[in-house]
Tab-separated table of C-alpha atoms in Angstrom:
chain	number	residue	atom	x	y	z
A	1	UNK	CA	-1.297	-16.885	27.369
A	2	UNK	CA	-0.702	-13.171	26.892
A	3	UNK	CA	-2.407	-12.977	23.483
A	4	UNK	CA	-4.892	-10.304	24.490
A	5	UNK	CA	-2.280	-8.124	26.220
A	6	UNK	CA	0.024	-8.420	23.218
A	7	UNK	CA	-2.663	-7.445	20.702
A	8	UNK	CA	-3.690	-4.470	22.848
A	9	UNK	CA	-0.015	-3.464	23.036
A	10	UNK	CA	0.263	-3.528	19.235
A	11	UNK	CA	-2.881	-1.473	18.759
A	12	UNK	CA	-2.600	1.042	21.599
A	13	UNK	CA	1.137	1.488	22.136
A	14	UNK	CA	2.616	0.628	18.743
A	15	UNK	CA	-0.283	2.236	16.834
A	16	UNK	CA	-0.526	-0.662	14.380
A	17	UNK	CA	-3.533	-0.726	12.078
A	18	UNK	CA	-6.422	-3.129	12.695
A	19	UNK	CA	-5.396	-5.031	9.565
A	20	UNK	CA	-1.852	-5.543	10.916
A	21	UNK	CA	-3.071	-6.557	14.363
A	22	UNK	CA	-5.401	-9.105	12.771
A	23	UNK	CA	-2.485	-10.543	10.772
A	24	UNK	CA	-0.459	-10.987	13.985
A	25	UNK	CA	-3.440	-12.600	15.686
A	26	UNK	CA	-3.909	-15.058	12.797
A	27	UNK	CA	-0.212	-16.011	12.745
A	28	UNK	CA	-0.112	-16.672	16.477
A	29	UNK	CA	-3.380	-18.591	16.299
A	30	UNK	CA	-2.031	-20.734	13.474
A	31	UNK	CA	1.066	-21.627	15.485
A	32	UNK	CA	-1.020	-22.387	18.579
A	33	UNK	CA	-3.215	-24.746	16.540
A	34	UNK	CA	-0.099	-26.553	15.305
A	35	UNK	CA	1.293	-26.890	18.842
A	36	UNK	CA	-1.995	-28.232	20.180
A	37	UNK	CA	-2.206	-30.847	17.436
A	38	UNK	CA	1.456	-31.909	17.324
A	39	UNK	CA	2.641	-31.466	20.904
A	40	UNK	CA	-0.560	-31.201	22.961
A	41	UNK	CA	0.559	-27.711	24.028
A	42	UNK	CA	-2.226	-25.400	25.207
A	43	UNK	CA	0.047	-22.343	25.235
A	44	UNK	CA	2.887	-21.115	23.039
A	45	UNK	CA	4.476	-18.995	25.765
A	46	UNK	CA	7.109	-21.563	26.746
A	47	UNK	CA	7.727	-23.578	23.575
A	48	UNK	CA	11.271	-24.283	22.416
A	49	UNK	CA	12.944	-23.566	19.102
A	50	UNK	CA	12.699	-27.220	18.040
A	51	UNK	CA	8.920	-26.964	18.129
A	52	UNK	CA	8.963	-23.713	16.154
A	53	UNK	CA	11.333	-25.330	13.673
A	54	UNK	CA	8.828	-28.173	13.182
A	55	UNK	CA	6.162	-25.594	12.321
A	56	UNK	CA	8.484	-23.933	9.804
A	57	UNK	CA	9.187	-27.288	8.144
A	58	UNK	CA	5.450	-28.006	7.954
A	59	UNK	CA	4.769	-24.623	6.350
A	60	UNK	CA	7.529	-25.093	3.767
A	61	UNK	CA	6.318	-28.628	2.987
A	62	UNK	CA	2.854	-27.159	2.391
A	63	UNK	CA	4.349	-24.891	-0.275
A	64	UNK	CA	4.077	-21.712	1.791
A	65	UNK	CA	6.582	-19.250	0.305
A	66	UNK	CA	9.698	-18.330	2.266
A	67	UNK	CA	8.500	-14.731	2.294
A	68	UNK	CA	5.200	-15.734	3.934
A	69	UNK	CA	6.971	-18.012	6.416
A	70	UNK	CA	9.293	-15.149	7.398
A	71	UNK	CA	6.293	-12.899	7.980
A	72	UNK	CA	4.700	-15.487	10.271
A	73	UNK	CA	7.948	-15.919	12.193
A	74	UNK	CA	8.199	-12.131	12.517
A	75	UNK	CA	4.835	-12.230	14.310
A	76	UNK	CA	6.175	-14.864	16.712
A	77	UNK	CA	9.362	-12.853	17.264
A	78	UNK	CA	7.358	-9.778	18.177
A	79	UNK	CA	5.260	-11.827	20.601
A	80	UNK	CA	8.248	-13.315	22.393
A	81	UNK	CA	9.954	-9.926	22.584
A	82	UNK	CA	6.807	-8.639	24.268
A	83	UNK	CA	6.860	-11.541	26.741
A	84	UNK	CA	10.522	-10.770	27.532
A	85	UNK	CA	9.760	-7.073	27.946
A	86	UNK	CA	6.917	-7.819	30.356
A	87	UNK	CA	9.053	-10.443	32.144
A	88	UNK	CA	6.679	-13.305	31.372
A	89	UNK	CA	9.502	-15.424	29.908
A	90	UNK	CA	13.267	-15.435	30.468
A	91	UNK	CA	14.470	-16.763	27.101
A	92	UNK	CA	13.318	-15.873	23.591
A	93	UNK	CA	13.180	-19.178	21.649
A	94	UNK	CA	13.744	-17.262	18.400
A	95	UNK	CA	16.781	-15.259	19.535
A	96	UNK	CA	19.145	-17.117	17.176
A	97	UNK	CA	16.711	-17.801	14.336
A	98	UNK	CA	17.801	-16.733	10.850
A	99	UNK	CA	15.171	-15.776	8.282
A	100	UNK	CA	14.684	-18.018	5.263
A	101	UNK	CA	16.272	-16.742	2.084
A	102	UNK	CA	13.929	-14.956	-0.297
A	103	UNK	CA	14.466	-13.632	-3.813
A	104	UNK	CA	14.532	-9.864	-4.033
A	105	UNK	CA	11.190	-8.651	-5.277
A	106	UNK	CA	11.647	-5.903	-7.844
A	107	UNK	CA	8.481	-4.346	-9.198
A	108	UNK	CA	8.741	-2.488	-12.469
A	109	UNK	CA	7.894	1.213	-12.155
A	110	UNK	CA	5.918	3.130	-14.741
A	111	UNK	CA	8.093	4.738	-17.381
A	112	UNK	CA	8.285	8.492	-17.847
A	113	UNK	CA	6.405	7.995	-21.126
A	114	UNK	CA	3.572	6.187	-19.337
A	115	UNK	CA	3.370	8.931	-16.721
A	116	UNK	CA	3.248	11.566	-19.450
A	117	UNK	CA	0.451	9.755	-21.290
A	118	UNK	CA	-1.702	9.642	-18.155
A	119	UNK	CA	-0.992	13.127	-16.820
A	120	UNK	CA	-0.711	15.111	-20.047
A	121	UNK	CA	-2.687	13.248	-22.686
A	122	UNK	CA	-5.554	11.600	-20.804
A	123	UNK	CA	-8.922	13.305	-20.312
A	124	UNK	CA	-9.947	13.479	-16.654
A	125	UNK	CA	-13.036	15.627	-17.028
A	126	UNK	CA	-13.866	18.982	-15.432
A	127	UNK	CA	-16.268	17.579	-12.829
A	128	UNK	CA	-15.340	17.008	-9.177
A	129	UNK	CA	-14.298	13.369	-9.612
A	130	UNK	CA	-12.126	14.181	-12.611
A	131	UNK	CA	-10.297	16.910	-10.679
A	132	UNK	CA	-9.929	14.631	-7.656
A	133	UNK	CA	-8.549	11.694	-9.646
A	134	UNK	CA	-6.034	13.925	-11.427
A	135	UNK	CA	-4.806	15.392	-8.137
A	136	UNK	CA	-4.532	11.935	-6.552
A	137	UNK	CA	-2.262	10.688	-9.342
A	138	UNK	CA	-0.234	13.905	-9.382
A	139	UNK	CA	0.111	13.755	-5.596
A	140	UNK	CA	1.371	10.176	-5.638
A	141	UNK	CA	3.908	10.947	-8.356
A	142	UNK	CA	5.051	14.208	-6.759
A	143	UNK	CA	5.409	12.949	-3.184
A	144	UNK	CA	5.844	9.160	-3.229
A	145	UNK	CA	3.445	8.836	-0.297
A	146	UNK	CA	1.752	5.587	0.657
A	147	UNK	CA	-1.898	4.907	-0.164
A	148	UNK	CA	-2.935	5.029	3.515
A	149	UNK	CA	-1.089	8.322	3.924
A	150	UNK	CA	-2.932	9.878	0.994
A	151	UNK	CA	-6.328	8.639	2.220
A	152	UNK	CA	-5.746	10.277	5.610
A	153	UNK	CA	-4.493	13.638	4.347
A	154	UNK	CA	-6.368	16.610	5.788
A	155	UNK	CA	-7.010	19.905	4.029
A	156	UNK	CA	-4.781	21.630	6.584
A	157	UNK	CA	-1.875	19.321	5.764
A	158	UNK	CA	-1.403	21.172	2.481
A	159	UNK	CA	0.403	24.353	3.538
A	160	UNK	CA	0.329	26.829	0.676
A	161	UNK	CA	2.237	29.444	2.698
A	162	UNK	CA	5.260	27.255	3.424
A	163	UNK	CA	4.917	25.206	0.222
A	164	UNK	CA	4.859	21.884	2.067
A	165	UNK	CA	2.620	18.848	2.535
A	166	UNK	CA	2.541	17.234	5.976
A	167	UNK	CA	2.358	13.449	5.748
A	168	UNK	CA	1.506	11.246	8.720
A	169	UNK	CA	3.435	8.031	8.165
A	170	UNK	CA	3.907	4.738	9.953
A	171	UNK	CA	3.969	4.853	13.778
A	172	UNK	CA	2.417	8.342	13.510
A	173	UNK	CA	5.731	9.771	12.334
A	174	UNK	CA	5.335	13.110	10.564
A	175	UNK	CA	7.362	14.202	7.576
A	176	UNK	CA	7.147	17.196	5.272
A	177	UNK	CA	7.306	16.933	1.490
A	178	UNK	CA	7.777	19.971	-0.783
A	179	UNK	CA	4.622	21.302	-2.430
A	180	UNK	CA	5.644	21.733	-6.050
A	181	UNK	CA	4.186	24.737	-7.939
A	182	UNK	CA	2.156	22.667	-10.410
A	183	UNK	CA	0.662	20.596	-7.563
A	184	UNK	CA	-0.216	23.822	-5.732
A	185	UNK	CA	-2.182	25.054	-8.735
A	186	UNK	CA	-4.093	21.778	-9.185
A	187	UNK	CA	-4.759	21.500	-5.430
A	188	UNK	CA	-6.251	24.999	-5.215
A	189	UNK	CA	-8.639	24.300	-8.085
A	190	UNK	CA	-9.628	20.974	-6.535
A	191	UNK	CA	-10.265	22.521	-3.123
A	192	UNK	CA	-12.714	24.981	-4.643
A	193	UNK	CA	-14.691	22.072	-6.103
A	194	UNK	CA	-14.394	20.158	-2.823
A	195	UNK	CA	-16.230	22.923	-0.931
A	196	UNK	CA	-19.426	22.130	-2.839
A	197	UNK	CA	-19.560	18.491	-1.678
A	198	UNK	CA	-18.025	18.771	1.798
A	199	UNK	CA	-20.297	17.686	4.689
A	200	UNK	CA	-19.889	17.383	8.494
A	201	UNK	CA	-18.887	13.756	7.861
A	202	UNK	CA	-15.942	14.934	5.746
A	203	UNK	CA	-13.989	15.896	8.890
A	204	UNK	CA	-11.606	18.013	6.777
A	205	UNK	CA	-10.185	15.014	4.918
A	206	UNK	CA	-8.667	16.231	1.664
A	207	UNK	CA	-9.922	13.545	-0.679
A	208	UNK	CA	-13.641	12.804	-0.636
A	209	UNK	CA	-16.106	10.655	-2.496
A	210	UNK	CA	-18.748	12.429	-4.536
A	211	UNK	CA	-21.219	12.175	-1.642
A	212	UNK	CA	-18.860	13.972	0.733
A	213	UNK	CA	-17.530	10.985	2.695
A	214	UNK	CA	-13.827	10.258	3.105
A	215	UNK	CA	-12.272	8.331	0.235
A	216	UNK	CA	-11.207	4.742	1.013
A	217	UNK	CA	-8.137	2.691	0.048
A	218	UNK	CA	-9.882	0.272	-2.313
A	219	UNK	CA	-11.304	3.166	-4.321
A	220	UNK	CA	-7.855	4.764	-4.574
A	221	UNK	CA	-6.454	1.482	-5.893
A	222	UNK	CA	-9.279	1.274	-8.430
A	223	UNK	CA	-8.654	4.836	-9.627
A	224	UNK	CA	-4.957	4.161	-10.243
A	225	UNK	CA	-5.583	0.810	-11.871
A	226	UNK	CA	-8.288	2.170	-14.184
A	227	UNK	CA	-6.269	5.088	-15.521
A	228	UNK	CA	-2.974	3.237	-15.933
A	229	UNK	CA	-4.648	0.251	-17.583
A	230	UNK	CA	-5.220	2.601	-20.519
A	231	UNK	CA	-1.498	3.195	-21.086
A	232	UNK	CA	0.432	0.328	-19.469
A	233	UNK	CA	0.623	-3.439	-19.976
A	234	UNK	CA	2.352	-4.002	-16.625
A	235	UNK	CA	0.705	-6.641	-14.447
A	236	UNK	CA	0.664	-4.419	-11.372
A	237	UNK	CA	-0.845	-0.952	-11.645
A	238	UNK	CA	-1.268	0.251	-8.105
A	239	UNK	CA	-0.541	3.179	-5.766
A	240	UNK	CA	2.543	1.297	-4.557
A	241	UNK	CA	3.888	1.183	-8.113
A	242	UNK	CA	3.462	4.966	-8.268
A	243	UNK	CA	5.493	5.238	-5.046
A	244	UNK	CA	8.093	3.000	-6.649
A	245	UNK	CA	7.984	5.162	-9.791
A	246	UNK	CA	8.512	8.357	-7.769
A	247	UNK	CA	11.648	6.959	-6.122
A	248	UNK	CA	13.080	5.402	-9.278
A	249	UNK	CA	12.610	8.506	-11.419
A	250	UNK	CA	14.237	10.716	-8.769
A	251	UNK	CA	17.245	8.404	-8.539
A	252	UNK	CA	17.473	8.217	-12.333
A	253	UNK	CA	17.748	11.993	-12.390
A	254	UNK	CA	20.583	11.968	-9.867
A	255	UNK	CA	18.739	12.536	-6.581
A	256	UNK	CA	20.660	11.668	-3.404
A	257	UNK	CA	19.634	8.330	-1.864
A	258	UNK	CA	19.349	9.827	1.633
A	259	UNK	CA	17.053	12.568	0.330
A	260	UNK	CA	14.788	9.980	-1.317
A	261	UNK	CA	14.790	8.017	1.956
A	262	UNK	CA	13.493	11.068	3.840
A	263	UNK	CA	10.854	11.830	1.217
A	264	UNK	CA	9.567	8.242	1.339
A	265	UNK	CA	9.500	8.179	5.131
A	266	UNK	CA	11.740	5.127	5.397
A	267	UNK	CA	13.311	4.460	8.791
A	268	UNK	CA	16.411	2.830	7.305
A	269	UNK	CA	18.421	3.296	4.144
A	270	UNK	CA	18.185	-0.409	3.301
A	271	UNK	CA	14.456	0.023	2.601
A	272	UNK	CA	15.250	2.712	0.039
A	273	UNK	CA	18.103	0.850	-1.628
A	274	UNK	CA	15.701	-1.581	-3.314
A	275	UNK	CA	14.804	1.283	-5.665
A	276	UNK	CA	18.402	1.622	-6.856
A	277	UNK	CA	17.991	-1.552	-8.958
A	278	UNK	CA	16.088	0.266	-11.683
A	279	UNK	CA	18.184	3.410	-11.468
A	280	UNK	CA	21.313	1.268	-11.962
A	281	UNK	CA	19.729	-0.290	-15.044
A	282	UNK	CA	19.137	3.199	-16.446
A	283	UNK	CA	22.688	4.230	-15.519
A	284	UNK	CA	24.152	1.235	-17.394
A	285	UNK	CA	22.043	2.077	-20.426
A	286	UNK	CA	23.186	5.703	-20.509
A	287	UNK	CA	26.774	4.689	-19.784
A	288	UNK	CA	26.741	2.305	-22.751
A	289	UNK	CA	25.423	5.034	-25.028
A	290	UNK	CA	27.767	7.781	-23.863
A	291	UNK	CA	31.139	6.120	-23.232
A	292	UNK	CA	33.615	6.919	-26.058
A	293	UNK	CA	35.042	3.385	-26.150
A	294	UNK	CA	31.554	1.998	-26.769
A	295	UNK	CA	30.805	4.215	-29.750
A	296	UNK	CA	30.643	2.630	-33.176
A	297	UNK	CA	33.264	3.930	-35.587
């Protein structure tokens, strides 16, 4: 089997994270285990679609969600595409497979009132951690960047001269987001405080822990969850919801969908269109209020 080559390809050529590579490895391993038990197959390189279909049926019968099944099949698809590319197989057994239907997952963004309560009414403190936490939340809301992108920001990525923030996105794709004046002011104050705790281990990362080490993703999640738990009853209070909030609020205010796509770093417009659900709800609300024929006499 070409497992090892495939995983090295994902990590070295596709620049996938270790977490993603591990997920692919687990999915392929799970399918191999099924094939060994059901069909006495020691390799999955030359299985047919009927065998894959049997695995799908087993997963569904075990109450694995369609979304999770599709993710596992996506791992298999990537593997067989790699085998085709490297000429280790001639036919992709999943070439005609259609993904299982899944309900559209719409996560509720924070309201403008909730954002105002956190950013304008909440006390963050004047110490380093208070300044850092405030800038993290402001940065998420002002740029819509992903959690991993924020964690890996460098001091030099914030360009005060050109008023931009350089964001390194998926597949190492760079994009530039405008540096808004109020973010510039907060960032400059934070950077002064950062100088006092910076160490050689900091490696110029923008956001640091109090001891000078680079901040990590779990801590960022905890920061967002802690502050927004004070003002919101939503079940999910995460950096991703802030990204969702950024996009929704821009669209509600009339921003162009293509512009939001570029700011979010999406490769296709379909990824951005999921955010139009909430903006359409707001549009219907305002339409109902403003249309003359809907006014009470």
